PDB file of C-alpha atoms in Angstrom:
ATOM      1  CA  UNK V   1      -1.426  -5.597 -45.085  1.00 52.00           C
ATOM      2  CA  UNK V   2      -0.253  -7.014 -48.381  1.00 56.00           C
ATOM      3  CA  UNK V   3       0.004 -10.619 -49.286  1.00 53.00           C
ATOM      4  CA  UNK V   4       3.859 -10.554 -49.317  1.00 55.00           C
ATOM      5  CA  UNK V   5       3.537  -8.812 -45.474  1.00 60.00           C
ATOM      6  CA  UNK V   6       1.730 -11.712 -44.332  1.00 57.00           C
ATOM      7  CA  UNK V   7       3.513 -14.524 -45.691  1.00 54.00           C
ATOM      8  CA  UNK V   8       7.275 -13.191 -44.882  1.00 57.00           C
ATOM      9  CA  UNK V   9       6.165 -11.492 -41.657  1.00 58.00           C
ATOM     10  CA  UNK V  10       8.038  -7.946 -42.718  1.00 53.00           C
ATOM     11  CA  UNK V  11       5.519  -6.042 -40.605  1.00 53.00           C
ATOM     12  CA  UNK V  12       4.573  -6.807 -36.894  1.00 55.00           C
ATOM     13  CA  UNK V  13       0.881  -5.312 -35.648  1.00 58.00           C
ATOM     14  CA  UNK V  14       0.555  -3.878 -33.026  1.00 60.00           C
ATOM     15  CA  UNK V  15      -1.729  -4.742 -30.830  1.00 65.00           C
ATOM     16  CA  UNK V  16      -2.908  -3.080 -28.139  1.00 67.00           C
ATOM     17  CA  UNK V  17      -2.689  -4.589 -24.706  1.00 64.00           C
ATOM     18  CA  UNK V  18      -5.330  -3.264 -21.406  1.00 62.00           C
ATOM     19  CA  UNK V  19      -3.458  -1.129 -19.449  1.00 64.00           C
ATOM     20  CA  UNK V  20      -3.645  -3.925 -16.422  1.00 67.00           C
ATOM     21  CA  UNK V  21      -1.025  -4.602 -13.186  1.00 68.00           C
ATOM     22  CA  UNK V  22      -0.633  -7.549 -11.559  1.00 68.00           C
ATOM     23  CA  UNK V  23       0.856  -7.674  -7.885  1.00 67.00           C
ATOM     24  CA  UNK V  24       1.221  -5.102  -5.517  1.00 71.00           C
ATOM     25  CA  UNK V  25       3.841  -2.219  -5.736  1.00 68.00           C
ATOM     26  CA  UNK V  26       7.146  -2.387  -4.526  1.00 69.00           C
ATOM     27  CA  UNK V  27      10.229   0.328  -4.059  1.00 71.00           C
ATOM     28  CA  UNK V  28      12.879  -2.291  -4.068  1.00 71.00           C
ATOM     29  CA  UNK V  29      13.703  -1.606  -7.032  1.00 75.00           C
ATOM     30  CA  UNK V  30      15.625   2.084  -7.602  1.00 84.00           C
ATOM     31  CA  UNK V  31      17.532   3.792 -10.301  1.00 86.00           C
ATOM     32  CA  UNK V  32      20.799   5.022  -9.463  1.00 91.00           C
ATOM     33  CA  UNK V  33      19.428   8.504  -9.126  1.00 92.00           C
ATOM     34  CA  UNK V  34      18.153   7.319  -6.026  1.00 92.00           C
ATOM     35  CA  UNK V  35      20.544   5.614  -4.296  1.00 93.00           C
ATOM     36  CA  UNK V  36      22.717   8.985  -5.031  1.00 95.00           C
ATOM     37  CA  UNK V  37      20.413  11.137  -3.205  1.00 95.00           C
ATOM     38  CA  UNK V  38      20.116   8.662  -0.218  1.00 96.00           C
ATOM     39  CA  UNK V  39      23.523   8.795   0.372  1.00 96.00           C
ATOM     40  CA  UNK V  40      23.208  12.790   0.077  1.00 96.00           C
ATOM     41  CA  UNK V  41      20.492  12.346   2.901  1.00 96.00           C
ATOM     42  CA  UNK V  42      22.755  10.639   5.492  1.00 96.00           C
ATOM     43  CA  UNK V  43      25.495  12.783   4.744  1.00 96.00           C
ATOM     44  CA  UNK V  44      23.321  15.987   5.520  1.00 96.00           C
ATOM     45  CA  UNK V  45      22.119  14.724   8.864  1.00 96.00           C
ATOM     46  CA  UNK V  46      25.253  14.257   9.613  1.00 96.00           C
ATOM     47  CA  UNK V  47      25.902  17.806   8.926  1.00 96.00           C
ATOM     48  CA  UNK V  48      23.216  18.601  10.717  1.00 94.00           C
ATOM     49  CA  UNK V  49      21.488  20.455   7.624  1.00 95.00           C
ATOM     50  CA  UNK V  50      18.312  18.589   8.553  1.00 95.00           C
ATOM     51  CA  UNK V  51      15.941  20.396   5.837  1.00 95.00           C
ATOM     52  CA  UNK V  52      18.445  19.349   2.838  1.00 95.00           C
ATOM     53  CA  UNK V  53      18.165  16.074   4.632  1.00 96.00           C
ATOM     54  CA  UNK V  54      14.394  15.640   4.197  1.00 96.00           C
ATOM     55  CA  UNK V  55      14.740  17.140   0.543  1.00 95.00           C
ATOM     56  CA  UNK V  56      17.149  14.101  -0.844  1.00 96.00           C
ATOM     57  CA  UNK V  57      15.470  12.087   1.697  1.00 96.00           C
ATOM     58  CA  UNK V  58      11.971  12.453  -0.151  1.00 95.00           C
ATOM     59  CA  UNK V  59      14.032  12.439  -3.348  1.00 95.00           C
ATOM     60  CA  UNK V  60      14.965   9.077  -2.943  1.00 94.00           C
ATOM     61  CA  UNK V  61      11.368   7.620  -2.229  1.00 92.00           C
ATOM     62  CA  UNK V  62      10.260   9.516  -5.018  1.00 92.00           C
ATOM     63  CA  UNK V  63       9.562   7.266  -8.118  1.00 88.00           C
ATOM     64  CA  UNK V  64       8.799   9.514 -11.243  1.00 86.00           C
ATOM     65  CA  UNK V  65       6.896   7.004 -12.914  1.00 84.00           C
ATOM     66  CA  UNK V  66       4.268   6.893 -10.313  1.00 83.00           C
ATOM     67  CA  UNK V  67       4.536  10.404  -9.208  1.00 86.00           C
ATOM     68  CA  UNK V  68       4.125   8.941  -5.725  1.00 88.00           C
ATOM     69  CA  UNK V  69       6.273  11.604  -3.965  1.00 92.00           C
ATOM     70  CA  UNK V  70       5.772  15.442  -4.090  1.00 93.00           C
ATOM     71  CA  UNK V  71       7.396  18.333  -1.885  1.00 93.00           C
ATOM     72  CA  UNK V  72       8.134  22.000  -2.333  1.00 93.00           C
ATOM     73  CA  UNK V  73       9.772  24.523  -0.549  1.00 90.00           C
ATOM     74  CA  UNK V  74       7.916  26.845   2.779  1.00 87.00           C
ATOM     75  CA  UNK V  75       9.225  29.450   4.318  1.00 84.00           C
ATOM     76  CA  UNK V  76      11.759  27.741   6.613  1.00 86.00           C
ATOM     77  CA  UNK V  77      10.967  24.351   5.946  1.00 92.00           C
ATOM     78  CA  UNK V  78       9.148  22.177   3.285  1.00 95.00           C
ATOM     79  CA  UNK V  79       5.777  20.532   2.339  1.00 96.00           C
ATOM     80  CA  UNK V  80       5.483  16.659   1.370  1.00 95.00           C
ATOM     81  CA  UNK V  81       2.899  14.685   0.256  1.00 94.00           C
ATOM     82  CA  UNK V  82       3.418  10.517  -0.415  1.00 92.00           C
ATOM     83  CA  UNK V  83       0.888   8.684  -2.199  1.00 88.00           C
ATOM     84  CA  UNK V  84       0.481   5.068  -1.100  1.00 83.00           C
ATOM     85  CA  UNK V  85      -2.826   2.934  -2.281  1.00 78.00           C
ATOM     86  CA  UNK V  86      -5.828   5.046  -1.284  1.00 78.00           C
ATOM     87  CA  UNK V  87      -4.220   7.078   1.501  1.00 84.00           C
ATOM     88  CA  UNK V  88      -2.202  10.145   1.117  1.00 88.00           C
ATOM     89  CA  UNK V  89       0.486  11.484   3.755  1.00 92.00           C
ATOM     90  CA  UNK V  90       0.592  14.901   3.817  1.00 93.00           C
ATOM     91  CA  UNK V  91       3.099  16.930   6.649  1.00 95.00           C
ATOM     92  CA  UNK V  92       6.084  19.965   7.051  1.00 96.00           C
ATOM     93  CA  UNK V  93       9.337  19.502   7.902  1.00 96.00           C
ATOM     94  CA  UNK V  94      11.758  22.417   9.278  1.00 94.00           C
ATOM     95  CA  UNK V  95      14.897  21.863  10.727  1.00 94.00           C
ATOM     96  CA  UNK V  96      13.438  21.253  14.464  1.00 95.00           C
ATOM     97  CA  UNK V  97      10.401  18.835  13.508  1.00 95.00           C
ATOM     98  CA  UNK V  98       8.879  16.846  10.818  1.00 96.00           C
ATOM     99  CA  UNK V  99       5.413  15.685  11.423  1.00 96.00           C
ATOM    100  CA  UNK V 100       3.553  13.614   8.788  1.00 96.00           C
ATOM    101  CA  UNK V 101      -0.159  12.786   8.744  1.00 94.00           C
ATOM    102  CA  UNK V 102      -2.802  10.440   6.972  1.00 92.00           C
ATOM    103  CA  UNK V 103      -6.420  10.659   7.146  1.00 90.00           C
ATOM    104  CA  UNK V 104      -8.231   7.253   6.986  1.00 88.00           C
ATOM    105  CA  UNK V 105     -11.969   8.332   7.342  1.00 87.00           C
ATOM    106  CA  UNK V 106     -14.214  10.766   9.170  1.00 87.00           C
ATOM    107  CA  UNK V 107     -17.459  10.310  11.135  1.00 85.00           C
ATOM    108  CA  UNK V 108     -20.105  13.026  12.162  1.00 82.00           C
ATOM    109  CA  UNK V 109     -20.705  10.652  15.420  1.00 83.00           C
ATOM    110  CA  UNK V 110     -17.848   8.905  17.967  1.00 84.00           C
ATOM    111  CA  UNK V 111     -18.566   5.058  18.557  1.00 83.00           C
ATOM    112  CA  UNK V 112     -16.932   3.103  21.315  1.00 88.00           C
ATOM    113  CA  UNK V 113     -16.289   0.152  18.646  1.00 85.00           C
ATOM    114  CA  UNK V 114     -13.898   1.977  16.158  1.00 84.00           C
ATOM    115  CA  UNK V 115     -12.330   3.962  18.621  1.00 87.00           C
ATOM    116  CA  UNK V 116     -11.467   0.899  21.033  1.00 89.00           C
ATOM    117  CA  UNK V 117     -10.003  -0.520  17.793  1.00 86.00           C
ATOM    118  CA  UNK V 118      -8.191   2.641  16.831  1.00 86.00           C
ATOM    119  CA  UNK V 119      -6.566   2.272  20.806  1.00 89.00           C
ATOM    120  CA  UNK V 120      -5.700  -1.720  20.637  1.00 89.00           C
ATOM    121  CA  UNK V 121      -4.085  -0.420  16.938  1.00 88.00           C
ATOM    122  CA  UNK V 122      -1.579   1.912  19.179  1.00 90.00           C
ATOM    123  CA  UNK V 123      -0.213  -0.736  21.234  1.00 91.00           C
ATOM    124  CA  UNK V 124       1.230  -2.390  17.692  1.00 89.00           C
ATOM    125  CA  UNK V 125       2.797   1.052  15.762  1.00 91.00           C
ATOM    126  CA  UNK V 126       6.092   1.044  16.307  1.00 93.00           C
ATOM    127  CA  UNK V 127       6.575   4.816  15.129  1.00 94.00           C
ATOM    128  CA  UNK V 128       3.255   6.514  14.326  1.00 92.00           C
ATOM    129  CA  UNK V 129       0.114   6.090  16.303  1.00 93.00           C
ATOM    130  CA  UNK V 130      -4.011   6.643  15.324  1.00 91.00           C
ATOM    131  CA  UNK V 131      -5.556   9.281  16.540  1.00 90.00           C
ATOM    132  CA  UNK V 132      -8.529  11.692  16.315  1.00 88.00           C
ATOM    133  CA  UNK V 133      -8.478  15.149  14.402  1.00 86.00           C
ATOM    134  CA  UNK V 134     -10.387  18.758  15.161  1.00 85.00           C
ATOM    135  CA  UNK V 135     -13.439  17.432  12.925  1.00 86.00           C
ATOM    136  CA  UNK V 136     -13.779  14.031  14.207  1.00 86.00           C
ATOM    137  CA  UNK V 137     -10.942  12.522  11.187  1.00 88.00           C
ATOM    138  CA  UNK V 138      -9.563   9.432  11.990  1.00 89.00           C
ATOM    139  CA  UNK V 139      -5.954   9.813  11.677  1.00 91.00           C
ATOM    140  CA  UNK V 140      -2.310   8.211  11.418  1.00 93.00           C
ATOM    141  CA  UNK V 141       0.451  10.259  13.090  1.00 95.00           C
ATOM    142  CA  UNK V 142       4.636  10.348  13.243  1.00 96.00           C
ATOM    143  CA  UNK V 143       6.024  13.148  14.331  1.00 95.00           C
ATOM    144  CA  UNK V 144       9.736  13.319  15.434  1.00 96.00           C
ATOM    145  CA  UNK V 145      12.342  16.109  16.208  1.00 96.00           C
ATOM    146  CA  UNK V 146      14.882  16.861  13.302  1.00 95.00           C
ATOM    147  CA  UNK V 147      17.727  15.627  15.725  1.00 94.00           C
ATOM    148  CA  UNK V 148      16.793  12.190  16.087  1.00 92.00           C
ATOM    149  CA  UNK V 149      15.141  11.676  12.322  1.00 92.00           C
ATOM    150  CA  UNK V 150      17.846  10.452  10.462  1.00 95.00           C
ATOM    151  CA  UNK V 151      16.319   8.765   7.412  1.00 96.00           C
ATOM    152  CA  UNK V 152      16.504   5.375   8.457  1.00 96.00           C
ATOM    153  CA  UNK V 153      13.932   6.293  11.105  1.00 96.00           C
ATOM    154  CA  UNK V 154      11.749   8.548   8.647  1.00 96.00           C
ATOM    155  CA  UNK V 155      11.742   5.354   6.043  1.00 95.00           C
ATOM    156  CA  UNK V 156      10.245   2.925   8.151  1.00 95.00           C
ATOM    157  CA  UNK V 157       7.994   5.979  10.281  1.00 95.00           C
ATOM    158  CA  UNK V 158       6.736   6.601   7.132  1.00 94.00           C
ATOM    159  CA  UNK V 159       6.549   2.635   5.542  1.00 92.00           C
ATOM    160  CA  UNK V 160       4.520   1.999   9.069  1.00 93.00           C
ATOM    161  CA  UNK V 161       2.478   5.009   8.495  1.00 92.00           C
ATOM    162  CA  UNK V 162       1.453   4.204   4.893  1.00 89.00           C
ATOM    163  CA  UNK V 163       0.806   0.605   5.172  1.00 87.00           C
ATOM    164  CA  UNK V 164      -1.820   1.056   8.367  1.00 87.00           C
ATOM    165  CA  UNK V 165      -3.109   3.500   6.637  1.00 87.00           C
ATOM    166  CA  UNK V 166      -3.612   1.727   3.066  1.00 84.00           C
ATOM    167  CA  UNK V 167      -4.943  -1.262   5.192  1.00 82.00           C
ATOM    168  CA  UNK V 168      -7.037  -0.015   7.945  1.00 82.00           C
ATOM    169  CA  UNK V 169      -9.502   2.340   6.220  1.00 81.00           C
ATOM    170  CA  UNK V 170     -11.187  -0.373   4.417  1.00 81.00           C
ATOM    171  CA  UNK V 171     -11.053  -2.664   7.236  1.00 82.00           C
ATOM    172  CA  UNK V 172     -12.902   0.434   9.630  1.00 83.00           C
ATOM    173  CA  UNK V 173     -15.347   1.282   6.404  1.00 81.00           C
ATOM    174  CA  UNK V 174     -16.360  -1.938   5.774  1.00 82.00           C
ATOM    175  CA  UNK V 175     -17.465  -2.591   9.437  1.00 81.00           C
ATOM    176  CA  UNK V 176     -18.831   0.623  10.667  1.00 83.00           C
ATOM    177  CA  UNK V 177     -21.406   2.711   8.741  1.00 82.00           C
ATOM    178  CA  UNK V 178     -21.432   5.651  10.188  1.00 83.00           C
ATOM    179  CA  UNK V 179     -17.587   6.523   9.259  1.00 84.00           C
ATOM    180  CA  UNK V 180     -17.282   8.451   5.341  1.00 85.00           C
ATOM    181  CA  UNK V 181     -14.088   7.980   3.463  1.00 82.00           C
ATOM    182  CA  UNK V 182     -12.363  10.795   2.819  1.00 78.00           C
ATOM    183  CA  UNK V 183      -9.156  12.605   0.509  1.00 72.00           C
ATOM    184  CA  UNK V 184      -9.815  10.021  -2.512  1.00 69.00           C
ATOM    185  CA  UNK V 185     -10.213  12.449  -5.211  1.00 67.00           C
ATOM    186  CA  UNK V 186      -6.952  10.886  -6.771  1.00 66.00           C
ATOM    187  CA  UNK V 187      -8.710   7.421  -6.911  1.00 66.00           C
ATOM    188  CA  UNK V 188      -8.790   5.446 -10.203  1.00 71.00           C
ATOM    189  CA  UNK V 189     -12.237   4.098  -9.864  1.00 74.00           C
ATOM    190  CA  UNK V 190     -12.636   0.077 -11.072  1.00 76.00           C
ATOM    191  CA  UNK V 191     -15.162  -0.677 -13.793  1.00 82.00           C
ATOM    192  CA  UNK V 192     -17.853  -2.823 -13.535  1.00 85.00           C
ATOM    193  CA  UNK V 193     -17.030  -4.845 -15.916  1.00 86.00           C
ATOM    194  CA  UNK V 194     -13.346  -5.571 -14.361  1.00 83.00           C
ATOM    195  CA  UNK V 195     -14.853  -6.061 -11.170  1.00 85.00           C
ATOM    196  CA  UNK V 196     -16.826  -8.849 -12.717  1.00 89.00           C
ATOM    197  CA  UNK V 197     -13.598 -10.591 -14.261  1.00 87.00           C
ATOM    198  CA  UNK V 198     -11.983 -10.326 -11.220  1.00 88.00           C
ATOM    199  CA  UNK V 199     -15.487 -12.036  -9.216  1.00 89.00           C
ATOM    200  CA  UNK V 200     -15.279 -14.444 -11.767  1.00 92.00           C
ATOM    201  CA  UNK V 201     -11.940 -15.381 -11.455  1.00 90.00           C
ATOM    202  CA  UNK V 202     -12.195 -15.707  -7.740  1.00 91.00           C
ATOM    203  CA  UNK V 203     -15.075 -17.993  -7.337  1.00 92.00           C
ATOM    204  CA  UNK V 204     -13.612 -20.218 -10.443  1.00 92.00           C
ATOM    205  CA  UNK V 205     -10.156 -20.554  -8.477  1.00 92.00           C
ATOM    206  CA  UNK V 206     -12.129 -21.316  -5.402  1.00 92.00           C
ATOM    207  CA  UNK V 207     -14.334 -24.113  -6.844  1.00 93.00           C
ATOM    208  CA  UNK V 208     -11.019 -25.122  -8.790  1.00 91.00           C
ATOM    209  CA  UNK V 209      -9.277 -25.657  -5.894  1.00 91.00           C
ATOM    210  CA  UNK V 210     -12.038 -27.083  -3.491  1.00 90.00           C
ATOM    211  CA  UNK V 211     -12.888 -29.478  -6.208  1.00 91.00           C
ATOM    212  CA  UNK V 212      -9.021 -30.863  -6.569  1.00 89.00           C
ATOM    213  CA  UNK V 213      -9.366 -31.362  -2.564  1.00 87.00           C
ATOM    214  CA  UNK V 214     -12.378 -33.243  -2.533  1.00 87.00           C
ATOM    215  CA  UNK V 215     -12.096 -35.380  -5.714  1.00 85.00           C
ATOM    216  CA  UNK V 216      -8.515 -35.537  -6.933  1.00 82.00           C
ATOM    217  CA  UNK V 217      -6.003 -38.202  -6.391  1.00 84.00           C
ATOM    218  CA  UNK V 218      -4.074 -36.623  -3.210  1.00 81.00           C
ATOM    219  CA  UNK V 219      -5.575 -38.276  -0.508  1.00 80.00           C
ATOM    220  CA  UNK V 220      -5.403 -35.754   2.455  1.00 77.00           C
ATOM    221  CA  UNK V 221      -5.054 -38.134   5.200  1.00 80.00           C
ATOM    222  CA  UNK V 222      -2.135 -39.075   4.460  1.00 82.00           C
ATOM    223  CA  UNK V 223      -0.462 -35.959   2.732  1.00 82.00           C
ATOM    224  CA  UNK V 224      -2.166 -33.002   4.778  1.00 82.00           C
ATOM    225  CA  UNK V 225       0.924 -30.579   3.674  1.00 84.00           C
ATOM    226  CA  UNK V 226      -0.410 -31.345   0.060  1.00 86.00           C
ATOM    227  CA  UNK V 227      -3.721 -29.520   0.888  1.00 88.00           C
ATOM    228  CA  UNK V 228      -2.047 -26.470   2.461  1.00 89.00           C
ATOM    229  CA  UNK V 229       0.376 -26.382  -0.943  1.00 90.00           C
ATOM    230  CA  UNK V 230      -2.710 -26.096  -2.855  1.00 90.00           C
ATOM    231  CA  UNK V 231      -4.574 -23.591  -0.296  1.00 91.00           C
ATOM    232  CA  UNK V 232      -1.386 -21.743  -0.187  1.00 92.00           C
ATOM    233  CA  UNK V 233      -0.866 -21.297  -4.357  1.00 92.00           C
ATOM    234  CA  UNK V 234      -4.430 -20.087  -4.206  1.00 92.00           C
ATOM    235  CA  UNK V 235      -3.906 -17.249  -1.790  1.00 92.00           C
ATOM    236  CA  UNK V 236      -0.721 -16.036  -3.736  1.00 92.00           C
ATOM    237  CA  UNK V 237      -2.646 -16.555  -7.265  1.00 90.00           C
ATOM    238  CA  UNK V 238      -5.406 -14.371  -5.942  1.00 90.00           C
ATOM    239  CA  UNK V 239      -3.376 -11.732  -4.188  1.00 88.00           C
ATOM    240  CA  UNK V 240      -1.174 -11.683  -7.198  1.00 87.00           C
ATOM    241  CA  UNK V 241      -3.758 -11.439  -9.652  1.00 87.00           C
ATOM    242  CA  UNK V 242      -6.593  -9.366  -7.890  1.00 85.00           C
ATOM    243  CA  UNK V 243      -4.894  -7.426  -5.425  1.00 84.00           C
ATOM    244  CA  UNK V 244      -7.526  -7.221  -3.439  1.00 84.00           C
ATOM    245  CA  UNK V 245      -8.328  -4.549  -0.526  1.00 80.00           C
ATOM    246  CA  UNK V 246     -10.032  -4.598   2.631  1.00 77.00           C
ATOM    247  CA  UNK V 247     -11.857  -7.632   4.223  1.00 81.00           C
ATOM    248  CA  UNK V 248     -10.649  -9.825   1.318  1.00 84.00           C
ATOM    249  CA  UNK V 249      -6.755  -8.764   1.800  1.00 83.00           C
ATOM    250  CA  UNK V 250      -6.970  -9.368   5.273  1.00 84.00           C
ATOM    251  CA  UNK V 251      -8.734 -12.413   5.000  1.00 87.00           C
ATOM    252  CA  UNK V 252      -5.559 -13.522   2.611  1.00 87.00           C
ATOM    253  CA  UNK V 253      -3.209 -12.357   4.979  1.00 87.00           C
ATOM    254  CA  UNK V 254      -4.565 -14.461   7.691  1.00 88.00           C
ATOM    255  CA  UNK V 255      -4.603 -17.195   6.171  1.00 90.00           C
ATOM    256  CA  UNK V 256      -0.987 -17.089   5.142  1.00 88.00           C
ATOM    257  CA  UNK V 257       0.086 -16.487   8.828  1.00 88.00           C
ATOM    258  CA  UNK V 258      -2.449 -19.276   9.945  1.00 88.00           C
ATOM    259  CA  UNK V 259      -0.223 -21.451   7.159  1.00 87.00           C
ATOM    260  CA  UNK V 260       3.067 -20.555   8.372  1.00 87.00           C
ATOM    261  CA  UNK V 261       2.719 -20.491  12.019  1.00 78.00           C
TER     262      UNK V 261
END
């Protein structure tokens, strides 16, 4: 860069920023595109043309910068796969039945624990329910009959599905050993080194905040709700900035519900 460059500023540099995201993905946010082909989705389960249905139905999930929704044409029906976190839902849909699956881990042994937890999990699904596969998988499962799936009850079948999914893997992994992850060849791995700014930051935050408590000028016996603010910003700064998974994300969520009941 010359000297002239420098002192009027007639050239920017560019600088290049990490490829990083903050927060947690959302689909609230659509492009017209979308919104067209839900509307085309109602209108064909109205008609009764329940395969066109699911094709502008999983048109209007899709999101081609993510790439987060795929389906092609079968004989008499399509195949559909949705990408959500760590989990991928793969199913058919013809114009009797759709029927989606995810596979959240596998295990060369049954144990009362997981399986008691899988059962207990049933009794809160609203749509889908866990259940166990051929080769001992651990799976999520919503099926419905084409009549009856208009695409407000596919969207939150499939949220449900997706979510528990996302969620309860690394919950099960994390507390029994003898269940193997499995269908996470599309995983981004972490590097070390990112996992150690992201340690960093959460112990920092954590004395940061414990410190404030104990020495700063609130006075928690007489402003309690002072304390939970702070607790509180702490949860969303790490769930914002982290995004962790797992024991950690659970442990977040808790404590917001514990906050707010």
């Amino acid at each position: 860069m010359s000297f002239l460059d420098r002192l009027f500023g007639t050239k920017e540099e560019a600088v290049q920023q990490p490829d990083i995201r903050f927060g947690r993905y959302s689909d609230s946010y659509k492009g017209t595109s979308n919104y067209d082909a839900w509307d085309e989705a109602l209108e064909k389960f109205e008609a009764e043309q329940y395969v066109d249905c699911y094709k502008a139905f999983f048109n209007y999930l899709r999101d081609e910068e993510e790439d987060n929704v795929r389906w092609w044409g079968e004989e008499n029906g399509i195949k559909f796969e949705i990408y959500q976190g760590s989990k991928k839902i793969s199913g058919f849909a013809d114009k009797n039945s759709l029927r989606a699956m995810a596979k959240i881990a596998q295990t060369e042994q049954l144990n009362v624990g997981f399986l008691r937890r899988l059962l207990e999990k049933n009794f809160s699904m609203n749509f889908g329910r866990f259940a166990l596969g051929d080769d001992n998988e651990l799976l999520v499962v919503f099926d419905t009959y084409s009549l009856d799936g208009s695409p407000y009850k596919l969207y939150f079948a499939l949220k449900e599905m997706a979510i528990q999914a996302d969620k309860f893997d690394d919950l099960l992994l994390d507390e029994f050993d003898m269940l193997k992850p499995v269908e996470v060849s599309h995983l981004i791995p972490i590097s070390d080194e990112m996992k150690e700014v992201k340690y960093q930051f959460i112990q920092s935050k954590i004395k940061d905040v414990l410190q404030e408590i104990k020495e700063g000028p609130l006075d928690s016996s007489k402003y309690p709700g002072g304390i939970g603010y702070l607790l509180l910003d702490m949860i969303y700064r790490l769930d914002y900035l982290i995004k962790p998974e797992g024991c950690m994300m659970e442990a977040l969520d808790r404590m917001k519900r514990l906050f707010f009941a």
